[in-house]
Short mmCIF file of C-alpha atoms in Angstrom, two decimals:
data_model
loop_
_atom_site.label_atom_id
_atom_site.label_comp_id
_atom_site.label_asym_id
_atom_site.label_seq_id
_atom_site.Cartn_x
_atom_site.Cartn_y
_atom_site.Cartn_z
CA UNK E 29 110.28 24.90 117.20
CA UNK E 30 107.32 25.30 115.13
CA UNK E 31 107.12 25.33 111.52
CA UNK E 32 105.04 27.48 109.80
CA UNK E 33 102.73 25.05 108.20
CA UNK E 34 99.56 27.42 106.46
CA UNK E 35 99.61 28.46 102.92
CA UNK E 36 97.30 30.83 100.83
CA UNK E 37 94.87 29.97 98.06
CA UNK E 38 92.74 31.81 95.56
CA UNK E 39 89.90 30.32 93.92
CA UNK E 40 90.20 33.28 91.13
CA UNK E 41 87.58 34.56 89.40
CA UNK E 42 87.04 32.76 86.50
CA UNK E 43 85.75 29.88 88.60
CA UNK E 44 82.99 32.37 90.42
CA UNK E 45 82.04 33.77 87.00
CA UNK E 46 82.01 31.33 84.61
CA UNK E 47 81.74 27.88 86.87
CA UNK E 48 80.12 28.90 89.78
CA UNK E 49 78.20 25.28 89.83
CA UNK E 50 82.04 23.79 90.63
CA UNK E 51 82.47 25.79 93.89
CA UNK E 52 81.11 23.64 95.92
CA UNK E 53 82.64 20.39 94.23
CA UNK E 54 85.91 22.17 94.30
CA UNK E 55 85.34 22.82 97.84
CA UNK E 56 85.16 19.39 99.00
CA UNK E 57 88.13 18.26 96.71
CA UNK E 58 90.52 20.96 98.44
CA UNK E 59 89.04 19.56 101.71
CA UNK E 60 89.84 15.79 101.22
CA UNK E 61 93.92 17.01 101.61
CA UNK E 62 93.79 20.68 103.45
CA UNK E 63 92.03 21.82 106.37
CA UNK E 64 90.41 24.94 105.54
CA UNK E 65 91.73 27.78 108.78
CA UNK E 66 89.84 31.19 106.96
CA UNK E 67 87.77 31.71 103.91
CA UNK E 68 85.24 33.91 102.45
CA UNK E 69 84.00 35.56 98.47
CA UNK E 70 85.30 39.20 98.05
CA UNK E 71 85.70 41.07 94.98
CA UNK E 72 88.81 42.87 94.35
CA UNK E 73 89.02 47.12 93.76
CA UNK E 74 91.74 47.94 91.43
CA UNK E 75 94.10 49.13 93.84
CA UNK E 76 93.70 45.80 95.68
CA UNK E 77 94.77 44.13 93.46
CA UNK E 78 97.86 46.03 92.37
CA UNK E 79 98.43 46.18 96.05
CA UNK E 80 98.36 42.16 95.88
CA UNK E 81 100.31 41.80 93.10
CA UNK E 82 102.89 44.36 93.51
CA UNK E 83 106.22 41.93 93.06
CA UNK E 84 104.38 41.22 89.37
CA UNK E 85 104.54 45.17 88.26
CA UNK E 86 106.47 45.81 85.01
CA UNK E 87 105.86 42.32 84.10
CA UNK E 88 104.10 41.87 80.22
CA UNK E 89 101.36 39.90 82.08
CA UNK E 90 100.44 42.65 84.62
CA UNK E 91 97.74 44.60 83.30
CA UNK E 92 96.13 41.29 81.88
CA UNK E 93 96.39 40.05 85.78
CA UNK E 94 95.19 42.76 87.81
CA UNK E 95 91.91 43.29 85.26
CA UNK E 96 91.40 39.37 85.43
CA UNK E 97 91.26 39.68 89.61
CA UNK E 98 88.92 42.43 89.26
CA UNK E 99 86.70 41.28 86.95
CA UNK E 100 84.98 39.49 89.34
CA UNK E 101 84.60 37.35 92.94
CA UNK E 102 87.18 35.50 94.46
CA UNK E 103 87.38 33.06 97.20
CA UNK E 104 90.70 33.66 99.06
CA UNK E 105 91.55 30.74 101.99
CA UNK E 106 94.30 30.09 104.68
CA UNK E 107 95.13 26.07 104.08
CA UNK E 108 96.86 23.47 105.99
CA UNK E 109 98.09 20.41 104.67
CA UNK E 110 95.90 17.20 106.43
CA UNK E 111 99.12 15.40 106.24
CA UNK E 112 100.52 17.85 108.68
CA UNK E 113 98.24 17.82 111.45
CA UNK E 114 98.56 13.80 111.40
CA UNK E 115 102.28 14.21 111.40
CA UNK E 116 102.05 16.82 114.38
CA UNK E 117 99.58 14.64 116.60
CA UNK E 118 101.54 11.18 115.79
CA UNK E 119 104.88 13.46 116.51
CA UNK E 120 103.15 14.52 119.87
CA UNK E 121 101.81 11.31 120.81
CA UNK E 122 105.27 9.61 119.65
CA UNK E 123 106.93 11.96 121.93
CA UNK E 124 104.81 11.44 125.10
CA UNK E 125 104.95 8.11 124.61
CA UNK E 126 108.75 7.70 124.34
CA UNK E 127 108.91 10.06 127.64
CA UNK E 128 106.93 8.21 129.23
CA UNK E 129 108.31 4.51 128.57
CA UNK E 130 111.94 6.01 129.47
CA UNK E 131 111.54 7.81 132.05
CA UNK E 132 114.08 5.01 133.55
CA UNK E 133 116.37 5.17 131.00
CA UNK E 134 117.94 8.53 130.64
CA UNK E 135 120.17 7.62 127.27
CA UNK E 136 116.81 5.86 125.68
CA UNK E 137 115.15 9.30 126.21
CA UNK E 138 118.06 11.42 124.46
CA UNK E 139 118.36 8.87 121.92
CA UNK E 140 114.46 9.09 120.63
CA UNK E 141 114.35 12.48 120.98
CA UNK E 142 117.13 12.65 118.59
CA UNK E 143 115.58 10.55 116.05
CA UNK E 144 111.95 12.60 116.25
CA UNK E 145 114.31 15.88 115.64
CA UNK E 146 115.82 14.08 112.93
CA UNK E 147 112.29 12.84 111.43
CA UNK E 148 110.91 16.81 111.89
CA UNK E 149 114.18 18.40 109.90
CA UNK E 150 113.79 15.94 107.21
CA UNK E 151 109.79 16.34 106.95
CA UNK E 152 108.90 19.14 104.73
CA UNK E 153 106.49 21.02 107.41
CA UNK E 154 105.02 23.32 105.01
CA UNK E 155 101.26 23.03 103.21
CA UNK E 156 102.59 25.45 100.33
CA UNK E 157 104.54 22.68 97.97
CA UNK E 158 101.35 20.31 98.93
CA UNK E 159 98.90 22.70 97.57
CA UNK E 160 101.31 24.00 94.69
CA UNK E 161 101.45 19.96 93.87
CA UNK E 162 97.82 20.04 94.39
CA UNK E 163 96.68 22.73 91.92
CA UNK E 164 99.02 22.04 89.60
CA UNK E 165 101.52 24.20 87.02
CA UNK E 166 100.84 27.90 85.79
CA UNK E 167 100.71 26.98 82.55
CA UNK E 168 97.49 25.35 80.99
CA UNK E 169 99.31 23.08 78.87
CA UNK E 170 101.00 21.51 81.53
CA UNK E 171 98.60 21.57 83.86
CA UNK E 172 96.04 19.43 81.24
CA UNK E 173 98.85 16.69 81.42
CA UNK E 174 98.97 16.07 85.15
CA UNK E 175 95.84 14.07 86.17
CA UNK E 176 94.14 15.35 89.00
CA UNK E 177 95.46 18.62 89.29
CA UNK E 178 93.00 21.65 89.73
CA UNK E 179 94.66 23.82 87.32
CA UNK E 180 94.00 21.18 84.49
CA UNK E 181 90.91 20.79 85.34
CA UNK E 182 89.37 23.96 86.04
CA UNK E 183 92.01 26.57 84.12
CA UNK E 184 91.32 27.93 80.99
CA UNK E 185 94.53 29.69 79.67
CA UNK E 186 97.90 30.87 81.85
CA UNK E 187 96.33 33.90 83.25
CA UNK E 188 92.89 32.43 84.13
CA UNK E 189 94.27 29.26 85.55
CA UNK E 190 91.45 29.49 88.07
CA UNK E 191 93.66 28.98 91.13
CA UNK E 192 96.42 30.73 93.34
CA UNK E 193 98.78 29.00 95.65
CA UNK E 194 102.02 31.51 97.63
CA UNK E 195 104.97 30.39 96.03
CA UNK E 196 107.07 30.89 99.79
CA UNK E 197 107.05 31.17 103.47
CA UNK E 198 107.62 34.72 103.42
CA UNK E 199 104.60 35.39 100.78
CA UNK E 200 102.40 32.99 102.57
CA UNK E 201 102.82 35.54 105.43
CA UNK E 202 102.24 38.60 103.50
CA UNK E 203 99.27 36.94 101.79
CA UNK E 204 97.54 35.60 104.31
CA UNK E 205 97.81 38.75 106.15
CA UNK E 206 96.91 40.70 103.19
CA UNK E 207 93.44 39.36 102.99
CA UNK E 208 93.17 37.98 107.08
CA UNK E 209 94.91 40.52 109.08
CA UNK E 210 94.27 38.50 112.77
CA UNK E 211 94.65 34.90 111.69
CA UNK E 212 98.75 35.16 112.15
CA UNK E 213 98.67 36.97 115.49
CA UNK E 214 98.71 33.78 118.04
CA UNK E 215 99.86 31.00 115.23
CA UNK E 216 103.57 31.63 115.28
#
């Protein structure tokens, strides 16, 4: 069985407006750990955006969020985690390899096939804790004191902390079809 390995990302606006001469640097740093599926530079409408952020209504941070998303571009993208697709072709390759070196043994091919099921249950097969890890914490603060995250880098308060990342499976899905209604269709 597949896992669902993609994950959403926003470069939000206060990257496009205020540090537009990091895209492309930012770009290539997302690009050294994530393959990069579907991307492209819209600008929110209002109703987007509350459409978007609909789970977030009532909160005292709403109003401050949906003008921040509208204020200007933003560069939404469907990531997978490099490490995956490695772990997928080595998986693949370990798997043809064991059938084929036991195709005497009927007991050596049960047993390895029990051990790559084993490896795949205990590999987190999901790009959305990678790229949460990647970007960093909400919070400015926080994000300043972990090196290398994009958030500390790039964020310049909790609200314009410059990057988005789905926080689950299930609003990975809704996400990415949100803003790429065909990329799902044949991936599951």
């Amino acid at each position: 069985m597949n896992k669902f390995k993609y994950t959403l990302a926003i470069i939000k606006p206060d990257i496009l407006v205020k540090q537009n001469q990091n895209i492309n640097k930012i770009i290539n740093k997302i690009e050294t750990k994530f393959i990069i599926h579907e991307k492209k530079r819209i600008r929110l409408s209002l109703e987007e955006a509350e459409q978007f952020y609909k789970d977030h209504r009532g909160k005292f941070f709403y109003e401050r969020l949906i003008s921040f998303m509208t204020r200007g571009d933003i560069i939404p993208l469907v990531l997978s985690d490099k490490s995956l697709e490695n772990n997928n072709n080595n998986n693949n390759n370990n798997n043809n390899n064991n059938n084929n070196n036991n195709n005497n043994n009927n007991n050596n091919n049960i047993n390895n096939n029990n051990n790559n099921n084993i490896n795949n249950i205990n590999n987190n097969n999901s790009s959305i804790k990678p790229w949460r890890d990647f970007i960093g914490p909400t919070h400015r603060d926080k994000a300043r004191e972990q090196i290398g995250c994009l958030r500390g880098e790039y964020g310049t308060s909790d609200t314009r902390n410059a990057f988005h990342g789905s926080g689950s499976e299930e609003e990975a899905i809704d996400e990415i079809n949100f803003f790429f209604p065909h990329f799902l269709e044949n991936k599951r």
